[in-house]
CSV table of C-alpha atoms in Angstrom, one decimal:
chain,number,residue,atom,x,y,z
A,498,UNK,CA,0.0,-0.1,0.0
A,499,UNK,CA,2.8,2.4,0.9
A,500,UNK,CA,4.4,1.7,-2.4
A,501,UNK,CA,1.3,2.2,-4.4
A,502,UNK,CA,0.3,5.6,-2.6
A,503,UNK,CA,3.9,6.9,-3.0
A,504,UNK,CA,3.6,6.2,-6.8
A,505,UNK,CA,0.3,8.1,-7.0
A,506,UNK,CA,1.7,11.3,-5.4
A,507,UNK,CA,4.8,11.1,-7.7
A,508,UNK,CA,2.4,11.1,-10.7
A,509,UNK,CA,0.3,13.9,-9.2
A,510,UNK,CA,1.9,15.7,-6.2
A,511,UNK,CA,-1.5,17.4,-5.6
A,512,UNK,CA,-3.5,14.2,-5.2
A,513,UNK,CA,-4.8,14.6,-1.8
A,514,UNK,CA,-6.1,11.0,-1.5
A,515,UNK,CA,-2.6,9.7,-2.1
A,516,UNK,CA,-1.5,11.4,1.1
A,517,UNK,CA,-4.6,10.1,2.8
A,518,UNK,CA,-3.6,6.5,1.7
A,519,UNK,CA,0.0,6.9,3.0
A,520,UNK,CA,-1.2,8.1,6.3
A,521,UNK,CA,-3.7,5.2,6.5
A,522,UNK,CA,-0.7,2.7,5.7
A,523,UNK,CA,1.2,4.1,8.7
A,524,UNK,CA,-1.5,2.9,11.1
A,525,UNK,CA,-1.5,-0.9,12.1
A,526,UNK,CA,-4.5,-0.9,14.5
A,527,UNK,CA,-4.6,-4.6,15.1
A,528,UNK,CA,-0.8,-4.7,16.1
A,529,UNK,CA,-1.2,-1.5,18.2
A,530,UNK,CA,1.4,0.2,15.9
A,531,UNK,CA,1.4,3.6,14.5
A,532,UNK,CA,4.0,5.8,12.7
A,533,UNK,CA,2.6,9.1,14.1
A,534,UNK,CA,5.4,11.3,12.9
A,535,UNK,CA,5.5,10.1,9.4
A,536,UNK,CA,1.7,10.3,9.1
A,537,UNK,CA,1.7,13.9,10.3
A,538,UNK,CA,4.4,14.8,7.7
A,539,UNK,CA,2.3,13.4,4.8
A,540,UNK,CA,-1.0,14.8,6.0
A,541,UNK,CA,0.6,18.3,6.2
A,542,UNK,CA,1.0,18.1,2.4
A,543,UNK,CA,-2.8,18.4,2.0
A,544,UNK,CA,-3.3,22.1,1.9
A,545,UNK,CA,-6.8,22.8,0.6
A,546,UNK,CA,-9.5,20.4,0.6
A,547,UNK,CA,-12.4,22.7,-0.5
A,548,UNK,CA,-12.1,21.6,-4.0
A,549,UNK,CA,-12.4,17.9,-3.2
A,550,UNK,CA,-15.8,15.9,-3.2
A,551,UNK,CA,-17.6,15.9,0.1
A,552,UNK,CA,-16.7,12.2,0.6
A,553,UNK,CA,-13.1,12.8,0.0
A,554,UNK,CA,-13.2,15.7,2.6
A,555,UNK,CA,-15.0,13.4,5.0
A,556,UNK,CA,-12.2,10.8,4.7
A,557,UNK,CA,-9.5,13.4,5.3
A,558,UNK,CA,-11.2,14.9,8.3
A,559,UNK,CA,-11.5,11.5,9.7
A,560,UNK,CA,-7.8,10.5,9.4
A,561,UNK,CA,-6.9,13.9,10.8
A,562,UNK,CA,-8.6,12.8,14.0
A,563,UNK,CA,-6.7,9.5,14.0
A,564,UNK,CA,-3.4,11.6,14.0
A,565,UNK,CA,-4.8,14.5,16.1
A,566,UNK,CA,-4.0,15.3,19.7
A,567,UNK,CA,-4.4,13.1,22.8
A,568,UNK,CA,-3.5,9.6,23.6
A,569,UNK,CA,-3.8,6.9,20.8
A,570,UNK,CA,-6.8,5.1,22.4
A,571,UNK,CA,-8.8,8.5,22.4
A,572,UNK,CA,-7.8,9.2,18.9
A,573,UNK,CA,-8.7,5.7,17.8
A,574,UNK,CA,-12.3,6.2,19.2
A,575,UNK,CA,-12.6,9.7,17.5
A,576,UNK,CA,-11.6,8.2,14.2
A,577,UNK,CA,-13.9,5.3,14.5
A,578,UNK,CA,-16.8,7.6,15.3
A,579,UNK,CA,-16.0,9.5,12.2
A,580,UNK,CA,-15.8,6.5,10.1
A,581,UNK,CA,-19.2,5.4,11.4
A,582,UNK,CA,-20.6,8.6,10.1
A,583,UNK,CA,-19.1,8.0,6.6
A,584,UNK,CA,-20.4,4.5,6.7
A,585,UNK,CA,-23.9,5.6,7.2
A,586,UNK,CA,-23.8,8.6,4.9
A,587,UNK,CA,-22.4,6.6,2.0
A,588,UNK,CA,-24.1,3.2,2.2
A,589,UNK,CA,-22.9,2.0,-1.2
A,590,UNK,CA,-19.3,2.6,-0.4
A,591,UNK,CA,-18.0,-0.8,0.6
A,592,UNK,CA,-14.5,0.7,1.4
A,593,UNK,CA,-16.1,2.9,4.0
A,594,UNK,CA,-17.7,-0.1,5.5
A,595,UNK,CA,-14.4,-1.9,5.6
A,596,UNK,CA,-12.5,0.9,7.1
A,597,UNK,CA,-15.2,1.4,9.8
A,598,UNK,CA,-15.1,-2.3,10.6
A,599,UNK,CA,-11.2,-2.1,10.9
A,600,UNK,CA,-11.5,1.0,13.1
A,601,UNK,CA,-13.8,-0.8,15.6
A,602,UNK,CA,-11.3,-3.8,15.8
A,603,UNK,CA,-8.6,-1.1,16.6
A,604,UNK,CA,-10.7,0.3,19.5
A,605,UNK,CA,-11.5,-3.1,20.8
A,606,UNK,CA,-7.8,-3.8,21.4
A,607,UNK,CA,-8.1,-1.5,24.5
A,608,UNK,CA,-11.7,-2.1,25.5
A,609,UNK,CA,-12.5,-4.4,28.5
A,610,UNK,CA,-15.8,-5.8,27.1
A,611,UNK,CA,-14.6,-6.1,23.4
A,612,UNK,CA,-16.9,-8.9,22.2
A,613,UNK,CA,-19.7,-6.5,21.2
A,614,UNK,CA,-17.4,-4.5,19.1
A,615,UNK,CA,-15.8,-7.6,17.5
A,616,UNK,CA,-19.2,-8.9,16.6
A,617,UNK,CA,-20.3,-5.6,15.1
A,618,UNK,CA,-17.1,-5.2,13.2
A,619,UNK,CA,-17.3,-8.7,11.9
A,620,UNK,CA,-21.0,-8.3,10.8
A,621,UNK,CA,-20.1,-5.3,8.7
A,622,UNK,CA,-17.4,-7.2,7.1
A,623,UNK,CA,-19.7,-10.0,6.4
A,624,UNK,CA,-22.2,-7.5,4.8
A,625,UNK,CA,-19.5,-6.5,2.4
A,626,UNK,CA,-18.6,-10.1,1.8
A,627,UNK,CA,-22.2,-10.8,0.7
A,628,UNK,CA,-22.3,-8.1,-1.7
A,629,UNK,CA,-18.8,-8.9,-3.1
A,630,UNK,CA,-17.3,-12.3,-2.1
A,631,UNK,CA,-14.0,-11.3,-3.9
A,632,UNK,CA,-13.5,-8.2,-1.7
A,633,UNK,CA,-10.2,-8.8,0.2
A,634,UNK,CA,-11.0,-6.7,3.3
A,635,UNK,CA,-14.4,-8.4,3.7
A,636,UNK,CA,-12.9,-11.8,4.3
A,637,UNK,CA,-9.8,-10.4,6.0
A,638,UNK,CA,-11.5,-8.3,8.7
A,639,UNK,CA,-14.3,-11.0,9.2
A,640,UNK,CA,-11.4,-13.4,10.2
A,641,UNK,CA,-9.9,-11.0,12.6
A,642,UNK,CA,-13.3,-10.0,14.1
A,643,UNK,CA,-14.4,-13.6,14.7
A,644,UNK,CA,-10.9,-14.9,15.8
A,645,UNK,CA,-12.4,-16.1,19.1
A,646,UNK,CA,-13.3,-19.6,20.4
A,647,UNK,CA,-17.0,-18.6,20.7
A,648,UNK,CA,-17.1,-16.8,17.3
A,649,UNK,CA,-14.8,-18.6,14.9
A,650,UNK,CA,-17.5,-20.7,13.2
A,651,UNK,CA,-19.0,-17.5,11.8
A,652,UNK,CA,-15.8,-16.7,9.7
A,653,UNK,CA,-15.3,-20.2,8.3
A,654,UNK,CA,-16.7,-19.2,4.8
A,655,UNK,CA,-14.5,-16.2,4.8
A,656,UNK,CA,-11.4,-18.3,5.8
A,657,UNK,CA,-12.1,-20.7,3.0
A,658,UNK,CA,-12.4,-17.8,0.5
A,659,UNK,CA,-9.7,-15.5,1.5
A,660,UNK,CA,-6.6,-17.3,0.2
A,661,UNK,CA,-8.2,-17.6,-3.3
A,662,UNK,CA,-9.0,-13.8,-3.3
A,663,UNK,CA,-5.4,-12.8,-2.7
A,664,UNK,CA,-3.0,-15.6,-3.9
A,665,UNK,CA,0.1,-13.5,-4.1
A,666,UNK,CA,-0.2,-12.2,-0.5
A,667,UNK,CA,1.5,-14.5,2.1
A,668,UNK,CA,-0.6,-12.8,4.9
A,669,UNK,CA,-3.7,-13.7,3.0
A,670,UNK,CA,-2.6,-17.4,2.7
A,671,UNK,CA,-2.0,-17.4,6.5
A,672,UNK,CA,-5.0,-15.7,7.9
A,673,UNK,CA,-7.4,-18.5,7.2
A,674,UNK,CA,-5.4,-20.5,9.7
A,675,UNK,CA,-6.6,-18.2,12.5
A,676,UNK,CA,-10.1,-19.8,12.0
A,677,UNK,CA,-8.8,-23.2,11.2
A,678,UNK,CA,-6.8,-23.4,14.5
A,679,UNK,CA,-9.8,-21.9,16.5
A,680,UNK,CA,-11.8,-24.9,15.1
A,681,UNK,CA,-9.2,-27.5,15.4
A,682,UNK,CA,-9.2,-28.1,11.6
A,683,UNK,CA,-5.4,-29.2,11.6
A,684,UNK,CA,-5.0,-30.3,8.0
A,685,UNK,CA,-6.5,-27.1,6.8
A,686,UNK,CA,-4.4,-25.1,9.1
A,687,UNK,CA,-1.1,-26.9,7.9
A,688,UNK,CA,-2.1,-26.1,4.3
A,689,UNK,CA,-2.8,-22.5,5.1
A,690,UNK,CA,0.5,-21.9,7.0
A,691,UNK,CA,2.5,-23.9,4.5
A,692,UNK,CA,1.3,-21.7,1.7
A,693,UNK,CA,1.8,-18.5,3.8
A,694,UNK,CA,5.4,-19.5,4.4
A,695,UNK,CA,6.1,-20.5,0.8
A,696,UNK,CA,4.5,-17.4,-0.7
A,697,UNK,CA,6.6,-15.2,1.5
A,698,UNK,CA,9.8,-17.0,0.6
A,699,UNK,CA,9.0,-16.7,-3.1
A,700,UNK,CA,8.1,-13.0,-2.7
A,701,UNK,CA,11.4,-12.2,-0.9
A,702,UNK,CA,13.3,-14.1,-3.5
A,703,UNK,CA,11.4,-12.5,-6.5
A,704,UNK,CA,11.7,-8.9,-5.0
A,705,UNK,CA,15.2,-9.4,-3.8
A,706,UNK,CA,14.1,-8.4,-0.3
A,707,UNK,CA,15.8,-9.1,3.2
A,708,UNK,CA,15.2,-12.5,4.6
A,709,UNK,CA,13.6,-10.8,7.5
A,710,UNK,CA,10.6,-10.3,5.3
A,711,UNK,CA,9.9,-14.0,5.3
A,712,UNK,CA,6.8,-14.9,7.2
A,713,UNK,CA,8.1,-16.7,10.3
A,714,UNK,CA,4.7,-16.2,11.9
A,715,UNK,CA,3.3,-18.7,9.4
A,716,UNK,CA,6.3,-21.0,10.0
A,717,UNK,CA,5.6,-21.1,13.8
A,718,UNK,CA,2.0,-21.8,13.2
A,719,UNK,CA,2.8,-24.5,10.8
A,720,UNK,CA,5.1,-26.2,13.4
A,721,UNK,CA,2.3,-26.1,15.9
A,722,UNK,CA,-0.4,-27.4,13.6
A,723,UNK,CA,1.9,-30.3,12.6
A,724,UNK,CA,2.5,-31.3,16.2
A,725,UNK,CA,-1.2,-31.4,16.8
A,726,UNK,CA,-1.5,-34.3,14.2
A,727,UNK,CA,1.6,-36.0,15.7
A,728,UNK,CA,3.7,-35.4,12.6
A,729,UNK,CA,6.8,-35.1,14.7
A,730,UNK,CA,9.4,-35.6,11.8
A,731,UNK,CA,7.8,-32.8,9.7
A,732,UNK,CA,7.7,-30.5,12.7
A,733,UNK,CA,11.3,-31.0,13.4
A,734,UNK,CA,12.2,-30.1,9.8
A,735,UNK,CA,10.1,-26.9,10.1
A,736,UNK,CA,11.9,-25.9,13.3
A,737,UNK,CA,15.3,-26.6,11.7
A,738,UNK,CA,14.4,-24.1,9.1
A,739,UNK,CA,13.8,-21.4,11.8
A,740,UNK,CA,17.0,-22.5,13.6
A,741,UNK,CA,19.0,-22.2,10.3
A,742,UNK,CA,17.7,-18.8,9.4
A,743,UNK,CA,18.1,-17.6,13.0
A,744,UNK,CA,21.7,-18.7,13.2
A,745,UNK,CA,22.6,-17.3,9.9
A,746,UNK,CA,20.9,-14.0,10.7
A,747,UNK,CA,22.8,-13.6,14.0
A,748,UNK,CA,26.1,-14.2,12.1
A,749,UNK,CA,25.3,-11.8,9.4
A,750,UNK,CA,23.7,-9.2,11.9
A,751,UNK,CA,20.6,-9.2,9.8
A,752,UNK,CA,17.2,-11.1,9.7
A,753,UNK,CA,17.1,-11.0,13.4
A,754,UNK,CA,13.3,-11.4,13.1
A,755,UNK,CA,13.9,-15.1,12.5
A,756,UNK,CA,14.5,-15.4,16.2
A,757,UNK,CA,11.2,-13.9,17.2
A,758,UNK,CA,9.4,-17.2,17.4
A,759,UNK,CA,12.2,-19.4,18.7
A,760,UNK,CA,11.1,-19.8,22.3
A,761,UNK,CA,7.6,-20.6,21.2
A,762,UNK,CA,8.7,-23.3,18.8
A,763,UNK,CA,11.1,-24.7,21.3
A,764,UNK,CA,8.4,-24.9,24.0
A,765,UNK,CA,5.9,-26.5,21.7
A,766,UNK,CA,8.6,-29.2,20.7
A,767,UNK,CA,8.5,-30.7,24.1
A,768,UNK,CA,5.2,-29.5,25.6
A,769,UNK,CA,3.1,-31.0,22.7
A,770,UNK,CA,5.1,-34.3,22.8
A,771,UNK,CA,6.0,-34.5,26.5
A,772,UNK,CA,9.5,-35.6,25.4
A,773,UNK,CA,11.1,-33.1,27.8
A,774,UNK,CA,14.5,-33.9,26.7
A,775,UNK,CA,13.8,-32.5,23.3
A,776,UNK,CA,14.9,-29.1,24.6
A,777,UNK,CA,18.5,-30.1,24.4
A,778,UNK,CA,18.3,-30.7,20.7
A,779,UNK,CA,17.8,-27.2,19.8
A,780,UNK,CA,19.9,-24.9,22.0
A,781,UNK,CA,19.8,-21.1,21.3
A,782,UNK,CA,22.7,-20.1,19.0
A,783,UNK,CA,25.5,-18.0,20.3
A,784,UNK,CA,24.9,-14.2,20.0
A,785,UNK,CA,21.2,-14.4,20.3
A,786,UNK,CA,20.0,-11.4,22.2
A,787,UNK,CA,16.3,-11.7,22.7
A,788,UNK,CA,14.0,-8.9,23.8
A,789,UNK,CA,12.8,-9.2,27.5
A,790,UNK,CA,9.6,-10.8,26.9
A,791,UNK,CA,11.1,-13.5,24.6
A,792,UNK,CA,13.8,-14.0,27.2
A,793,UNK,CA,11.0,-14.6,29.7
A,794,UNK,CA,9.4,-17.2,27.4
A,795,UNK,CA,12.7,-18.9,26.8
A,796,UNK,CA,13.4,-19.0,30.6
A,797,UNK,CA,10.0,-20.6,31.1
A,798,UNK,CA,10.7,-23.2,28.5
A,799,UNK,CA,13.9,-24.1,30.2
A,800,UNK,CA,12.5,-24.0,33.7
A,801,UNK,CA,9.3,-26.0,32.9
A,802,UNK,CA,11.3,-28.7,31.0
A,803,UNK,CA,13.7,-29.1,33.9
A,804,UNK,CA,10.9,-29.2,36.5
A,805,UNK,CA,9.0,-31.9,34.5
A,806,UNK,CA,12.3,-34.0,34.5
A,807,UNK,CA,12.8,-33.6,38.3
A,808,UNK,CA,15.7,-31.2,37.9
A,809,UNK,CA,14.5,-29.0,40.8
A,810,UNK,CA,17.7,-26.9,41.2
A,811,UNK,CA,17.9,-26.1,37.5
A,812,UNK,CA,14.1,-25.3,37.4
A,813,UNK,CA,14.5,-23.0,40.4
A,814,UNK,CA,17.4,-21.2,38.7
A,815,UNK,CA,15.3,-20.4,35.6
A,816,UNK,CA,12.4,-19.5,37.9
A,817,UNK,CA,14.5,-16.8,39.5
A,818,UNK,CA,15.7,-15.4,36.2
A,819,UNK,CA,12.0,-15.3,35.2
A,820,UNK,CA,11.0,-13.4,38.4
A,821,UNK,CA,14.0,-10.9,37.6
A,822,UNK,CA,12.6,-10.2,34.2
A,823,UNK,CA,9.1,-9.8,35.5
A,824,UNK,CA,10.3,-7.0,37.9
A,825,UNK,CA,12.0,-5.2,35.2
A,826,UNK,CA,10.1,-2.8,33.1
A,827,UNK,CA,9.1,-4.0,29.6
A,828,UNK,CA,6.9,-2.5,27.0
A,829,UNK,CA,3.3,-4.1,27.4
A,830,UNK,CA,0.6,-4.4,24.7
A,831,UNK,CA,-2.1,-6.8,23.7
A,832,UNK,CA,0.4,-9.7,23.1
A,833,UNK,CA,2.9,-8.9,26.0
A,834,UNK,CA,1.5,-8.6,29.5
A,835,UNK,CA,2.8,-9.3,33.0
A,836,UNK,CA,0.2,-12.0,33.5
A,837,UNK,CA,2.0,-14.2,31.1
A,838,UNK,CA,5.1,-14.2,33.3
A,839,UNK,CA,3.2,-14.7,36.4
A,840,UNK,CA,1.6,-17.7,34.9
A,841,UNK,CA,4.9,-19.2,33.6
A,842,UNK,CA,6.3,-18.9,37.2
A,843,UNK,CA,3.4,-20.7,38.6
A,844,UNK,CA,3.6,-23.4,36.0
A,845,UNK,CA,7.2,-24.1,36.9
A,846,UNK,CA,6.3,-24.2,40.7
A,847,UNK,CA,3.4,-26.5,39.7
A,848,UNK,CA,5.7,-28.9,37.8
A,849,UNK,CA,8.1,-29.1,40.8
A,850,UNK,CA,5.1,-29.9,43.2
A,851,UNK,CA,4.1,-32.5,40.7
A,852,UNK,CA,7.5,-34.2,40.7
A,853,UNK,CA,7.4,-34.1,44.5
A,854,UNK,CA,3.8,-35.7,44.4
A,855,UNK,CA,2.5,-32.7,46.4
A,856,UNK,CA,-0.8,-32.8,44.5
A,857,UNK,CA,-2.8,-30.5,46.9
A,858,UNK,CA,-0.2,-27.7,46.6
A,859,UNK,CA,-0.1,-28.3,42.7
A,860,UNK,CA,-3.9,-28.1,42.5
A,861,UNK,CA,-3.9,-24.8,44.5
A,862,UNK,CA,-1.3,-23.2,42.4
A,863,UNK,CA,-3.1,-24.5,39.2
A,864,UNK,CA,-6.2,-22.7,40.2
A,865,UNK,CA,-4.2,-19.5,40.7
A,866,UNK,CA,-2.7,-19.8,37.2
A,867,UNK,CA,-6.3,-20.2,35.7
A,868,UNK,CA,-7.4,-17.0,37.4
A,869,UNK,CA,-4.4,-15.1,35.7
A,870,UNK,CA,-5.0,-16.7,32.2
A,871,UNK,CA,-8.7,-15.8,32.4
A,872,UNK,CA,-7.5,-12.1,32.5
A,873,UNK,CA,-5.6,-12.4,29.3
A,874,UNK,CA,-6.9,-12.1,25.7
A,875,UNK,CA,-8.9,-15.1,24.5
A,876,UNK,CA,-7.0,-17.9,22.8
A,877,UNK,CA,-5.9,-17.2,19.2
A,878,UNK,CA,-3.6,-19.7,17.3
A,879,UNK,CA,-0.9,-21.6,19.1
A,880,UNK,CA,-1.4,-20.8,23.0
A,881,UNK,CA,0.6,-17.8,24.0
A,882,UNK,CA,0.5,-19.2,27.5
A,883,UNK,CA,2.6,-22.0,26.0
A,884,UNK,CA,1.0,-24.7,28.3
A,885,UNK,CA,-2.8,-23.9,28.6
A,886,UNK,CA,-3.7,-23.7,32.4
A,887,UNK,CA,-7.0,-25.5,32.1
A,888,UNK,CA,-5.2,-28.4,30.4
A,889,UNK,CA,-2.4,-28.4,33.0
A,890,UNK,CA,-4.9,-28.5,36.0
A,891,UNK,CA,-6.7,-31.3,34.2
A,892,UNK,CA,-3.3,-33.3,34.2
A,893,UNK,CA,-2.7,-32.4,37.8
A,894,UNK,CA,-6.1,-33.9,38.8
A,895,UNK,CA,-5.5,-36.9,36.7
A,896,UNK,CA,-2.2,-37.6,38.4
A,897,UNK,CA,-3.9,-37.0,41.8
A,898,UNK,CA,-6.4,-39.8,41.0
A,899,UNK,CA,-9.4,-37.5,40.6
A,900,UNK,CA,-10.5,-38.2,37.0
A,901,UNK,CA,-14.0,-36.6,37.4
A,902,UNK,CA,-12.4,-33.2,38.2
A,903,UNK,CA,-9.8,-33.8,35.6
A,904,UNK,CA,-12.4,-34.3,32.8
A,905,UNK,CA,-14.1,-31.1,33.7
A,906,UNK,CA,-10.9,-29.0,33.2
A,907,UNK,CA,-9.9,-31.0,29.9
A,908,UNK,CA,-13.5,-30.2,28.6
A,909,UNK,CA,-13.1,-26.4,29.3
A,910,UNK,CA,-9.5,-26.6,27.7
A,911,UNK,CA,-11.2,-28.2,24.6
A,912,UNK,CA,-13.7,-25.3,24.3
A,913,UNK,CA,-10.8,-23.0,24.4
A,914,UNK,CA,-8.5,-25.0,22.1
A,915,UNK,CA,-10.6,-27.4,20.0
A,916,UNK,CA,-9.0,-30.7,19.1
A,917,UNK,CA,-5.8,-29.9,20.9
A,918,UNK,CA,-4.0,-33.1,21.2
A,919,UNK,CA,-2.8,-32.9,24.8
A,920,UNK,CA,-6.3,-32.0,26.0
A,921,UNK,CA,-7.9,-34.7,23.9
A,922,UNK,CA,-5.7,-37.5,25.2
A,923,UNK,CA,-6.2,-36.1,28.8
A,924,UNK,CA,-9.9,-36.2,28.4
A,925,UNK,CA,-9.9,-39.8,26.9
A,926,UNK,CA,-7.7,-41.0,29.8
A,927,UNK,CA,-10.0,-39.2,32.4
A,928,UNK,CA,-13.1,-40.9,31.0
A,929,UNK,CA,-11.4,-44.2,31.1
A,930,UNK,CA,-10.2,-43.7,34.6
A,931,UNK,CA,-13.6,-42.9,35.9
A,932,UNK,CA,-15.1,-46.0,34.3
A,933,UNK,CA,-17.0,-44.2,31.4
A,934,UNK,CA,-15.9,-46.7,28.7
A,935,UNK,CA,-18.3,-45.5,26.0
A,936,UNK,CA,-17.2,-41.8,26.4
A,937,UNK,CA,-13.6,-43.0,26.4
A,938,UNK,CA,-14.0,-45.0,23.2
A,939,UNK,CA,-15.6,-41.9,21.5
A,940,UNK,CA,-12.6,-39.8,22.6
A,941,UNK,CA,-9.9,-42.3,21.7
A,942,UNK,CA,-11.6,-42.8,18.3
A,943,UNK,CA,-11.5,-39.0,17.7
A,944,UNK,CA,-7.8,-39.0,18.8
A,945,UNK,CA,-7.0,-41.9,16.4
A,946,UNK,CA,-8.6,-40.2,13.5
A,947,UNK,CA,-6.6,-36.9,14.3
A,948,UNK,CA,-3.4,-38.9,14.6
A,949,UNK,CA,-3.9,-41.4,11.8
A,950,UNK,CA,-1.0,-40.1,9.8
A,951,UNK,CA,1.2,-39.5,12.9
A,952,UNK,CA,4.8,-40.6,13.2
A,953,UNK,CA,4.3,-44.4,13.8
A,954,UNK,CA,6.0,-44.4,17.1
A,955,UNK,CA,4.0,-41.5,18.5
A,956,UNK,CA,2.9,-42.6,21.9
A,957,UNK,CA,-0.6,-41.2,22.0
A,958,UNK,CA,-1.5,-43.0,18.5
A,959,UNK,CA,-0.3,-46.3,20.0
A,960,UNK,CA,-2.4,-45.8,23.2
A,961,UNK,CA,-5.5,-45.0,21.2
A,962,UNK,CA,-5.0,-48.0,18.9
A,963,UNK,CA,-4.6,-50.3,21.9
A,964,UNK,CA,-7.5,-49.0,23.7
A,965,UNK,CA,-9.7,-49.3,20.7
A,966,UNK,CA,-8.5,-52.9,20.1
A,967,UNK,CA,-9.4,-54.0,23.6
A,968,UNK,CA,-12.6,-52.1,23.9
């Protein structure tokens, strides 16, 4: 968009809507990013709007509110209100509808009760989608609006359509995976993220761009989606790509973005398989200098793995480092919050208590972790908490010999993370342990179907096969 609008004002330096477009492209509402200064510079080039159409004047007045005075969340609300007026005044302008929808999603980022805004934004995007099923923003913003465990089904038609609308966009290839993951549609999620990664690699090569422009976000989601099907060897190969790019980027002092998802892929490699020793296979390369939040996630991964192996001293060492990071200031936003670090600390403590078979203490800590996770944004994609708290508490109850309580928490976890393999296996084991053989058969069959192409020695596949053979 930036490139296209720059060309427009090169052709015609008096083209007001070209400057409007540049300013729009400097705002990334869903990522809580805004290049305020650059936008102010380009908007200052618009001198006289009296000769413009009324609609053009309305668009420009609206964006001036977005880059006006006051805190960003206040400006976001003022801009959204202006876009609402444009949406109502020009009912045939599909772009106005899309930009109003997006503005509401931006406001929702800093709203406590955001569900209503998301639903309204998504419904407007769907209105556009009904009028023009090839409109990219209609599908795109519907996916973002309904990226929630309770709403995802509403965006499934948009998810299935979006990649076809914009085949050259790696982001458009990836975005459907937000809905596929929310619905536990793992094969579709793998295809979506594989296409997102490949499209970005081709784009970088064709445009001769920096490797940092590769879509490592899609790569991380691909890795997680493969693990949910027990495709361990394929997942390792994907993680190896990230490791290679990360190492080469550090050596060349470029493409440092490749390391952004390292701790999440590392943690998933052993959390999703419970092969705790896997953490030693992919050590961080020399020279890696993560930002504080990534450092915290890495320390959790090391500490949690150590605790689950009974290496209490090592676990406590990483726990102390995690606490030190939490007490330091770091920039918070929608994705980076202090509650994540508090949950990670609790989960390391829980793992230690589990090793010591102090189930009462582990259950108490597990309930504290759930209360903290409930304060965080709803699940979207691979769990940012890394080890979902409802799932973990279910496992604690199961180990404590309380399968009825365990099944309750696994059921909640599966509502938040449909078809998540560790919650599925936990729920099947809980049903078996409490003597509900019919329910256990149903769950093990579902697990078997999900894992039918898994690596042959994947333990959960063997377990499901054995249970179904006997029962």
